[in-house]
Amino acid sequence: MDLTVWRTFVTVCRLGSLSAAADELNHTQSAVSRQIAGPERQLGVPLVERHARGVRPTPAGEVFRRHALATLTEAVRAARDVRDGGSGRPLAVGAVPSLASGIVPEAVRGLLDRAGHIRWSLVPGLTGQLHRRVIGGDIDMAVVTDAPPGLPHAPQVERRFLGLDRMVVVLPADHPRAGAGPVHIRTLADETWAEDNDGSAALLRRHAARAGVGVRIDLGAADLPGKLALVATGHAIALVPGVLRRALRADVTTVGLVDAPTRGVYTITPYRDPHPCAAPLHDELTSAFAAAGEPMATSPVEAREAVAAGESEEAQQELRTQGR
């Protein structure tokens, strides 16, 4: 449908008068009437009704008006973005919560500093959810992990390995182990643990089982902030991604684990029609990991050593695929 017709219809609804709309648009009143009648014939439903003081949209016309206005607004904004040096195409970035809390915003900041104004949105979610949304076209890029239950494979999606994130234990600030060096999981086996997702719980149990001990995950949390609140108030300790170190609240601290469990971190993008900013954003994410100084394995040698312990099967497969 012609955007001129949408603009005419929106103007008629705003002014409530065919003649006033004709004056504003520099059209004749008969031309405005014809432009309103066209979509009514196409849709098979009246869009405006006349009353004593002019016209108003019908219920169907009001729905049509809202959608027409949104489309016109988006088209104008996109054109102005291109005029002002932007890409003109919004960038939707998905990320698992731990990466949405710091690394991803930092990387996007670097992208904006390099590329100029880009409209973007951040969509937090779990790996499986984000993977489906990339395939469905809702998200242009997602930063995900291969933590249990793993990272799905799909021919529509390109995935690129960013590195290995070593998990750490988060403790109350006054915990006896606060400030200690890496500790063995056996020294924490009698603690009460809190978890907010099955993937992190699986990593913790697997790591403890290899050491010949069990762990008590007695407390559950709805999300990461809830898990950290349980730790900060002294109810439990918890396993969290190493990339979260800089984003943690001030009343908790972290301690490393000997032979810590790891998870592979990846970007995923659609093979078909990738966003122009996807590749430079991947570069910024790589730089953000390096600059963070977190316990992140990014070199082939370090990654090979970590996956040799069987911590990240997805990452191990990725290294084999890349011939490392």
PDB file of N, CA, C and O in Angstrom, residues 254-306:
ATOM      1  N   THR A 254      34.737 -12.999  45.309  1.00  0.00           N
ATOM      2  CA  THR A 254      34.890 -14.261  44.593  1.00  0.00           C
ATOM      3  C   THR A 254      36.204 -14.927  44.958  1.00  0.00           C
ATOM      4  O   THR A 254      37.156 -14.277  45.400  1.00  0.00           O
ATOM      5  N   VAL A 255      36.222 -16.239  44.761  1.00  0.00           N
ATOM      6  CA  VAL A 255      37.440 -17.012  44.914  1.00  0.00           C
ATOM      7  C   VAL A 255      37.494 -17.994  43.750  1.00  0.00           C
ATOM      8  O   VAL A 255      36.457 -18.532  43.332  1.00  0.00           O
ATOM      9  N   GLY A 256      38.687 -18.199  43.216  1.00  0.00           N
ATOM     10  CA  GLY A 256      38.842 -19.137  42.123  1.00  0.00           C
ATOM     11  C   GLY A 256      38.850 -20.574  42.612  1.00  0.00           C
ATOM     12  O   GLY A 256      39.079 -20.851  43.794  1.00  0.00           O
ATOM     13  N   LEU A 257      38.594 -21.489  41.697  1.00  0.00           N
ATOM     14  CA  LEU A 257      38.642 -22.921  41.989  1.00  0.00           C
ATOM     15  C   LEU A 257      39.848 -23.546  41.303  1.00  0.00           C
ATOM     16  O   LEU A 257      40.212 -23.145  40.183  1.00  0.00           O
ATOM     17  N   VAL A 258      40.460 -24.515  41.943  1.00  0.00           N
ATOM     18  CA  VAL A 258      41.508 -25.302  41.303  1.00  0.00           C
ATOM     19  C   VAL A 258      40.855 -26.130  40.197  1.00  0.00           C
ATOM     20  O   VAL A 258      39.824 -26.775  40.407  1.00  0.00           O
ATOM     21  N   ASP A 259      41.452 -26.094  39.007  1.00  0.00           N
ATOM     22  CA  ASP A 259      40.878 -26.797  37.858  1.00  0.00           C
ATOM     23  C   ASP A 259      39.406 -26.419  37.667  1.00  0.00           C
ATOM     24  O   ASP A 259      38.524 -27.276  37.549  1.00  0.00           O
ATOM     25  N   ALA A 260      39.143 -25.137  37.640  1.00  0.00           N
ATOM     26  CA  ALA A 260      37.767 -24.640  37.612  1.00  0.00           C
ATOM     27  C   ALA A 260      36.993 -25.136  36.395  1.00  0.00           C
ATOM     28  O   ALA A 260      37.560 -25.301  35.306  1.00  0.00           O
ATOM     29  N   PRO A 261      35.681 -25.374  36.556  1.00  0.00           N
ATOM     30  CA  PRO A 261      34.866 -25.693  35.389  1.00  0.00           C
ATOM     31  C   PRO A 261      34.797 -24.499  34.442  1.00  0.00           C
ATOM     32  O   PRO A 261      34.900 -23.345  34.875  1.00  0.00           O
ATOM     33  N   THR A 262      34.652 -24.786  33.176  1.00  0.00           N
ATOM     34  CA  THR A 262      34.606 -23.728  32.169  1.00  0.00           C
ATOM     35  C   THR A 262      33.394 -23.901  31.274  1.00  0.00           C
ATOM     36  O   THR A 262      32.763 -24.950  31.239  1.00  0.00           O
ATOM     37  N   ARG A 263      33.099 -22.856  30.550  1.00  0.00           N
ATOM     38  CA  ARG A 263      32.060 -22.911  29.519  1.00  0.00           C
ATOM     39  C   ARG A 263      32.576 -22.154  28.310  1.00  0.00           C
ATOM     40  O   ARG A 263      33.273 -21.133  28.437  1.00  0.00           O
ATOM     41  N   GLY A 264      32.277 -22.660  27.126  1.00  0.00           N
ATOM     42  CA  GLY A 264      32.650 -21.965  25.911  1.00  0.00           C
ATOM     43  C   GLY A 264      31.687 -20.823  25.638  1.00  0.00           C
ATOM     44  O   GLY A 264      30.487 -20.937  25.861  1.00  0.00           O
ATOM     45  N   VAL A 265      32.222 -19.707  25.178  1.00  0.00           N
ATOM     46  CA  VAL A 265      31.415 -18.530  24.855  1.00  0.00           C
ATOM     47  C   VAL A 265      31.492 -18.293  23.345  1.00  0.00           C
ATOM     48  O   VAL A 265      32.580 -18.341  22.757  1.00  0.00           O
ATOM     49  N   TYR A 266      30.354 -18.023  22.730  1.00  0.00           N
ATOM     50  CA  TYR A 266      30.253 -17.915  21.278  1.00  0.00           C
ATOM     51  C   TYR A 266      29.368 -16.733  20.883  1.00  0.00           C
ATOM     52  O   TYR A 266      28.490 -16.318  21.641  1.00  0.00           O
ATOM     53  N   THR A 267      29.594 -16.225  19.678  1.00  0.00           N
ATOM     54  CA  THR A 267      28.587 -15.392  19.029  1.00  0.00           C
ATOM     55  C   THR A 267      27.888 -16.248  17.985  1.00  0.00           C
ATOM     56  O   THR A 267      28.513 -17.111  17.347  1.00  0.00           O
ATOM     57  N   ILE A 268      26.596 -16.039  17.822  1.00  0.00           N
ATOM     58  CA  ILE A 268      25.851 -16.706  16.755  1.00  0.00           C
ATOM     59  C   ILE A 268      25.122 -15.650  15.943  1.00  0.00           C
ATOM     60  O   ILE A 268      24.563 -14.699  16.483  1.00  0.00           O
ATOM     61  N   THR A 269      25.172 -15.817  14.628  1.00  0.00           N
ATOM     62  CA  THR A 269      24.519 -14.908  13.698  1.00  0.00           C
ATOM     63  C   THR A 269      23.882 -15.726  12.584  1.00  0.00           C
ATOM     64  O   THR A 269      24.331 -16.843  12.290  1.00  0.00           O
ATOM     65  N   PRO A 270      22.860 -15.203  11.937  1.00  0.00           N
ATOM     66  CA  PRO A 270      22.270 -15.938  10.813  1.00  0.00           C
ATOM     67  C   PRO A 270      23.224 -15.917   9.617  1.00  0.00           C
ATOM     68  O   PRO A 270      23.882 -14.901   9.350  1.00  0.00           O
ATOM     69  N   TYR A 271      23.324 -17.031   8.908  1.00  0.00           N
ATOM     70  CA  TYR A 271      24.132 -17.054   7.694  1.00  0.00           C
ATOM     71  C   TYR A 271      23.545 -16.129   6.636  1.00  0.00           C
ATOM     72  O   TYR A 271      24.268 -15.498   5.866  1.00  0.00           O
ATOM     73  N   ARG A 272      22.221 -16.055   6.607  1.00  0.00           N
ATOM     74  CA  ARG A 272      21.540 -15.286   5.575  1.00  0.00           C
ATOM     75  C   ARG A 272      21.306 -13.855   6.037  1.00  0.00           C
ATOM     76  O   ARG A 272      20.763 -13.618   7.112  1.00  0.00           O
ATOM     77  N   ASP A 273      21.731 -12.898   5.245  1.00  0.00           N
ATOM     78  CA  ASP A 273      21.519 -11.480   5.498  1.00  0.00           C
ATOM     79  C   ASP A 273      21.961 -11.053   6.888  1.00  0.00           C
ATOM     80  O   ASP A 273      21.169 -10.514   7.670  1.00  0.00           O
ATOM     81  N   PRO A 274      23.224 -11.287   7.259  1.00  0.00           N
ATOM     82  CA  PRO A 274      23.685 -10.833   8.579  1.00  0.00           C
ATOM     83  C   PRO A 274      23.692  -9.311   8.648  1.00  0.00           C
ATOM     84  O   PRO A 274      23.829  -8.622   7.637  1.00  0.00           O
ATOM     85  N   HIS A 275      23.529  -8.801   9.851  1.00  0.00           N
ATOM     86  CA  HIS A 275      23.564  -7.350  10.044  1.00  0.00           C
ATOM     87  C   HIS A 275      24.968  -6.828   9.709  1.00  0.00           C
ATOM     88  O   HIS A 275      25.968  -7.473  10.050  1.00  0.00           O
ATOM     89  N   PRO A 276      25.072  -5.671   9.059  1.00  0.00           N
ATOM     90  CA  PRO A 276      26.405  -5.128   8.725  1.00  0.00           C
ATOM     91  C   PRO A 276      27.308  -4.925   9.936  1.00  0.00           C
ATOM     92  O   PRO A 276      28.530  -4.931   9.804  1.00  0.00           O
ATOM     93  N   CYS A 277      26.718  -4.761  11.117  1.00  0.00           N
ATOM     94  CA  CYS A 277      27.518  -4.519  12.317  1.00  0.00           C
ATOM     95  C   CYS A 277      27.904  -5.795  13.055  1.00  0.00           C
ATOM     96  O   CYS A 277      28.608  -5.730  14.070  1.00  0.00           O
ATOM     97  N   ALA A 278      27.447  -6.959  12.563  1.00  0.00           N
ATOM     98  CA  ALA A 278      27.713  -8.203  13.287  1.00  0.00           C
ATOM     99  C   ALA A 278      29.206  -8.496  13.373  1.00  0.00           C
ATOM    100  O   ALA A 278      29.722  -8.837  14.444  1.00  0.00           O
ATOM    101  N   ALA A 279      29.910  -8.392  12.265  1.00  0.00           N
ATOM    102  CA  ALA A 279      31.344  -8.696  12.269  1.00  0.00           C
ATOM    103  C   ALA A 279      32.136  -7.720  13.141  1.00  0.00           C
ATOM    104  O   ALA A 279      32.950  -8.144  13.974  1.00  0.00           O
ATOM    105  N   PRO A 280      31.939  -6.396  12.993  1.00  0.00           N
ATOM    106  CA  PRO A 280      32.683  -5.496  13.889  1.00  0.00           C
ATOM    107  C   PRO A 280      32.306  -5.660  15.360  1.00  0.00           C
ATOM    108  O   PRO A 280      33.149  -5.475  16.227  1.00  0.00           O
ATOM    109  N   LEU A 281      31.054  -6.041  15.644  1.00  0.00           N
ATOM    110  CA  LEU A 281      30.689  -6.269  17.043  1.00  0.00           C
ATOM    111  C   LEU A 281      31.404  -7.497  17.589  1.00  0.00           C
ATOM    112  O   LEU A 281      31.830  -7.508  18.752  1.00  0.00           O
ATOM    113  N   HIS A 282      31.560  -8.535  16.777  1.00  0.00           N
ATOM    114  CA  HIS A 282      32.326  -9.702  17.218  1.00  0.00           C
ATOM    115  C   HIS A 282      33.752  -9.281  17.587  1.00  0.00           C
ATOM    116  O   HIS A 282      34.292  -9.730  18.601  1.00  0.00           O
ATOM    117  N   ASP A 283      34.356  -8.420  16.771  1.00  0.00           N
ATOM    118  CA  ASP A 283      35.708  -7.939  17.075  1.00  0.00           C
ATOM    119  C   ASP A 283      35.725  -7.183  18.406  1.00  0.00           C
ATOM    120  O   ASP A 283      36.667  -7.332  19.203  1.00  0.00           O
ATOM    121  N   GLU A 284      34.696  -6.356  18.637  1.00  0.00           N
ATOM    122  CA  GLU A 284      34.635  -5.600  19.893  1.00  0.00           C
ATOM    123  C   GLU A 284      34.447  -6.530  21.095  1.00  0.00           C
ATOM    124  O   GLU A 284      34.995  -6.282  22.169  1.00  0.00           O
ATOM    125  N   LEU A 285      33.682  -7.585  20.907  1.00  0.00           N
ATOM    126  CA  LEU A 285      33.502  -8.553  21.990  1.00  0.00           C
ATOM    127  C   LEU A 285      34.817  -9.238  22.328  1.00  0.00           C
ATOM    128  O   LEU A 285      35.147  -9.444  23.508  1.00  0.00           O
ATOM    129  N   THR A 286      35.576  -9.590  21.299  1.00  0.00           N
ATOM    130  CA  THR A 286      36.887 -10.197  21.526  1.00  0.00           C
ATOM    131  C   THR A 286      37.786  -9.253  22.311  1.00  0.00           C
ATOM    132  O   THR A 286      38.475  -9.651  23.259  1.00  0.00           O
ATOM    133  N   SER A 287      37.772  -7.971  21.943  1.00  0.00           N
ATOM    134  CA  SER A 287      38.581  -6.978  22.646  1.00  0.00           C
ATOM    135  C   SER A 287      38.102  -6.782  24.082  1.00  0.00           C
ATOM    136  O   SER A 287      38.909  -6.606  25.000  1.00  0.00           O
ATOM    137  N   ALA A 288      36.770  -6.805  24.282  1.00  0.00           N
ATOM    138  CA  ALA A 288      36.230  -6.615  25.626  1.00  0.00           C
ATOM    139  C   ALA A 288      36.663  -7.744  26.556  1.00  0.00           C
ATOM    140  O   ALA A 288      36.997  -7.510  27.720  1.00  0.00           O
ATOM    141  N   PHE A 289      36.697  -8.979  26.043  1.00  0.00           N
ATOM    142  CA  PHE A 289      37.177 -10.092  26.852  1.00  0.00           C
ATOM    143  C   PHE A 289      38.645  -9.888  27.226  1.00  0.00           C
ATOM    144  O   PHE A 289      39.045 -10.106  28.366  1.00  0.00           O
ATOM    145  N   ALA A 290      39.441  -9.476  26.243  1.00  0.00           N
ATOM    146  CA  ALA A 290      40.874  -9.297  26.497  1.00  0.00           C
ATOM    147  C   ALA A 290      41.116  -8.166  27.496  1.00  0.00           C
ATOM    148  O   ALA A 290      41.960  -8.275  28.390  1.00  0.00           O
ATOM    149  N   ALA A 291      40.347  -7.078  27.363  1.00  0.00           N
ATOM    150  CA  ALA A 291      40.559  -5.918  28.222  1.00  0.00           C
ATOM    151  C   ALA A 291      40.059  -6.151  29.644  1.00  0.00           C
ATOM    152  O   ALA A 291      40.535  -5.528  30.590  1.00  0.00           O
ATOM    153  N   ALA A 292      39.097  -7.068  29.779  1.00  0.00           N
ATOM    154  CA  ALA A 292      38.503  -7.292  31.101  1.00  0.00           C
ATOM    155  C   ALA A 292      39.498  -7.904  32.071  1.00  0.00           C
ATOM    156  O   ALA A 292      39.356  -7.762  33.287  1.00  0.00           O
ATOM    157  N   GLY A 293      40.485  -8.645  31.539  1.00  0.00           N
ATOM    158  CA  GLY A 293      41.451  -9.285  32.410  1.00  0.00           C
ATOM    159  C   GLY A 293      40.840 -10.375  33.252  1.00  0.00           C
ATOM    160  O   GLY A 293      41.327 -10.702  34.327  1.00  0.00           O
ATOM    161  N   GLU A 294      39.712 -10.951  32.772  1.00  0.00           N
ATOM    162  CA  GLU A 294      39.056 -12.017  33.513  1.00  0.00           C
ATOM    163  C   GLU A 294      39.765 -13.347  33.249  1.00  0.00           C
ATOM    164  O   GLU A 294      40.569 -13.463  32.333  1.00  0.00           O
ATOM    165  N   PRO A 295      39.460 -14.381  34.012  1.00  0.00           N
ATOM    166  CA  PRO A 295      40.057 -15.695  33.772  1.00  0.00           C
ATOM    167  C   PRO A 295      39.440 -16.333  32.539  1.00  0.00           C
ATOM    168  O   PRO A 295      38.703 -17.293  32.610  1.00  0.00           O
ATOM    169  N   MET A 296      39.751 -15.770  31.391  1.00  0.00           N
ATOM    170  CA  MET A 296      39.160 -16.208  30.140  1.00  0.00           C
ATOM    171  C   MET A 296      40.245 -16.782  29.237  1.00  0.00           C
ATOM    172  O   MET A 296      41.235 -16.116  28.953  1.00  0.00           O
ATOM    173  N   ALA A 297      40.079 -18.021  28.815  1.00  0.00           N
ATOM    174  CA  ALA A 297      41.045 -18.619  27.908  1.00  0.00           C
ATOM    175  C   ALA A 297      40.712 -18.212  26.496  1.00  0.00           C
ATOM    176  O   ALA A 297      39.637 -18.497  26.006  1.00  0.00           O
ATOM    177  N   THR A 298      41.608 -17.485  25.850  1.00  0.00           N
ATOM    178  CA  THR A 298      41.355 -17.059  24.478  1.00  0.00           C
ATOM    179  C   THR A 298      42.423 -17.548  23.521  1.00  0.00           C
ATOM    180  O   THR A 298      42.221 -17.512  22.323  1.00  0.00           O
ATOM    181  N   SER A 299      43.565 -17.946  24.034  1.00  0.00           N
ATOM    182  CA  SER A 299      44.601 -18.444  23.139  1.00  0.00           C
ATOM    183  C   SER A 299      44.371 -19.917  22.844  1.00  0.00           C
ATOM    184  O   SER A 299      43.820 -20.636  23.665  1.00  0.00           O
ATOM    185  N   PRO A 300      44.767 -20.395  21.673  1.00  0.00           N
ATOM    186  CA  PRO A 300      44.570 -21.817  21.353  1.00  0.00           C
ATOM    187  C   PRO A 300      45.212 -22.751  22.368  1.00  0.00           C
ATOM    188  O   PRO A 300      44.649 -23.776  22.721  1.00  0.00           O
ATOM    189  N   VAL A 301      46.408 -22.395  22.873  1.00  0.00           N
ATOM    190  CA  VAL A 301      47.092 -23.276  23.816  1.00  0.00           C
ATOM    191  C   VAL A 301      46.304 -23.371  25.113  1.00  0.00           C
ATOM    192  O   VAL A 301      46.043 -24.457  25.635  1.00  0.00           O
ATOM    193  N   GLU A 302      45.875 -22.216  25.639  1.00  0.00           N
ATOM    194  CA  GLU A 302      45.158 -22.211  26.910  1.00  0.00           C
ATOM    195  C   GLU A 302      43.812 -22.907  26.763  1.00  0.00           C
ATOM    196  O   GLU A 302      43.383 -23.658  27.644  1.00  0.00           O
ATOM    197  N   ALA A 303      43.138 -22.676  25.652  1.00  0.00           N
ATOM    198  CA  ALA A 303      41.844 -23.328  25.427  1.00  0.00           C
ATOM    199  C   ALA A 303      42.016 -24.835  25.323  1.00  0.00           C
ATOM    200  O   ALA A 303      41.224 -25.605  25.860  1.00  0.00           O
ATOM    201  N   ARG A 304      43.085 -25.281  24.667  1.00  0.00           N
ATOM    202  CA  ARG A 304      43.310 -26.720  24.501  1.00  0.00           C
ATOM    203  C   ARG A 304      43.551 -27.372  25.859  1.00  0.00           C
ATOM    204  O   ARG A 304      43.072 -28.461  26.136  1.00  0.00           O
ATOM    205  N   GLU A 305      44.281 -26.663  26.726  1.00  0.00           N
ATOM    206  CA  GLU A 305      44.536 -27.212  28.057  1.00  0.00           C
ATOM    207  C   GLU A 305      43.248 -27.324  28.860  1.00  0.00           C
ATOM    208  O   GLU A 305      43.036 -28.291  29.591  1.00  0.00           O
ATOM    209  N   ALA A 306      42.365 -26.318  28.724  1.00  0.00           N
ATOM    210  CA  ALA A 306      41.125 -26.335  29.496  1.00  0.00           C
ATOM    211  C   ALA A 306      40.186 -27.419  29.019  1.00  0.00           C
ATOM    212  O   ALA A 306      39.610 -28.146  29.824  1.00  0.00           O
TER     213      ALA A 306
END
